[in-house]
GROMACS .gro file of C-alpha atoms in nm:
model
   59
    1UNK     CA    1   0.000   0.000   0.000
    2UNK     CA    2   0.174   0.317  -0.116
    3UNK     CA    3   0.220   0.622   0.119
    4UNK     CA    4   0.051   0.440   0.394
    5UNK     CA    5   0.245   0.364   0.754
    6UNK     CA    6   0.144   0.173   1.022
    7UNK     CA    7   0.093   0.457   1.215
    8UNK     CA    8  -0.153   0.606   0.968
    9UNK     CA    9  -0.334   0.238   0.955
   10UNK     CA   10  -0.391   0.275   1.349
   11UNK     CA   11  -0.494   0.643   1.361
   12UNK     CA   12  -0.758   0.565   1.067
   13UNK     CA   13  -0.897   0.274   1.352
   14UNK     CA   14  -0.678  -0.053   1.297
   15UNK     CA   15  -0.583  -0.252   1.582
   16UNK     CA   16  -0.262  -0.424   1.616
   17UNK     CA   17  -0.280  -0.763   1.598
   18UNK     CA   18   0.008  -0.881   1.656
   19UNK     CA   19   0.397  -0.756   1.646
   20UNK     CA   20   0.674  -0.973   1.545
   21UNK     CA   21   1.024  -0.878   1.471
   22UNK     CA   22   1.042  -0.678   1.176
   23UNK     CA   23   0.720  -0.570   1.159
   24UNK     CA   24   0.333  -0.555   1.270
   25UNK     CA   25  -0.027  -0.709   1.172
   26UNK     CA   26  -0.254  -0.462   1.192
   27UNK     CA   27  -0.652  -0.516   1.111
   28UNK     CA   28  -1.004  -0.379   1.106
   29UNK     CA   29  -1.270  -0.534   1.038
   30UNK     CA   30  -1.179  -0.779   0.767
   31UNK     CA   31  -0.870  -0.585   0.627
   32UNK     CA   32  -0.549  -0.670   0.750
   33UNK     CA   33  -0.231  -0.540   0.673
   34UNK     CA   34   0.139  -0.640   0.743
   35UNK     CA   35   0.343  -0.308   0.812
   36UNK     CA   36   0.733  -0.341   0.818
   37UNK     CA   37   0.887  -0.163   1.058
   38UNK     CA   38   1.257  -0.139   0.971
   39UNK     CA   39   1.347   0.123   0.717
   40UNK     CA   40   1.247   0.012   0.384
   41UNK     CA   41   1.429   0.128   0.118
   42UNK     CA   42   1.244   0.466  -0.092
   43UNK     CA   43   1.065   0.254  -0.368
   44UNK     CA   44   0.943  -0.025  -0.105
   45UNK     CA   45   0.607  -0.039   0.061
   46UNK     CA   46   0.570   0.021   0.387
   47UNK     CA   47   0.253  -0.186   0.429
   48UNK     CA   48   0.119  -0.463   0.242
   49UNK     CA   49  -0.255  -0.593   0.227
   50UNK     CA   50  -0.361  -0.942   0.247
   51UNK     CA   51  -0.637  -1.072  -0.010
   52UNK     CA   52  -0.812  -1.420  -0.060
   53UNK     CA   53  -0.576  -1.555  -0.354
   54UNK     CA   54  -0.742  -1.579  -0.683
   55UNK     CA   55  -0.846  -1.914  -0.809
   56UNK     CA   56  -0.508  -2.046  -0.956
   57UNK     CA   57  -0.308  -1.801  -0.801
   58UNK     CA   58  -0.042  -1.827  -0.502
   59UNK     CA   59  -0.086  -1.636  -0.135
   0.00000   0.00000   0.00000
């Protein structure tokens, strides 16, 4: 998810889920998000968001 922090994730309502090293699950409602939490490099995401893999398609 471009632009978007984990700290922007929990001020719009997400709740943290769970925080393992490297990084944090954060979710609301259905949508959860994993959120590094090192220093990504400038063209890296800072938070990715989990989907239901299409049919044929890996995780």
């Amino acid at each position: 998810m471009p632009g978007q922090s984990a700290a922007g994730l929990i001020t719009a309502g997400y709740d943290i889920k769970a925080a393992v090293p490297g990084g944090l699950w954060v979710q609301k409602d259905r949508e959860v998000y994993y959120c590094n939490s090192g220093r990504p490099l400038e063209t890296e995401p800072l938070c990715w968001r989990l989907r239901e893999p299409s049919a044929g398609n890996f995780c």
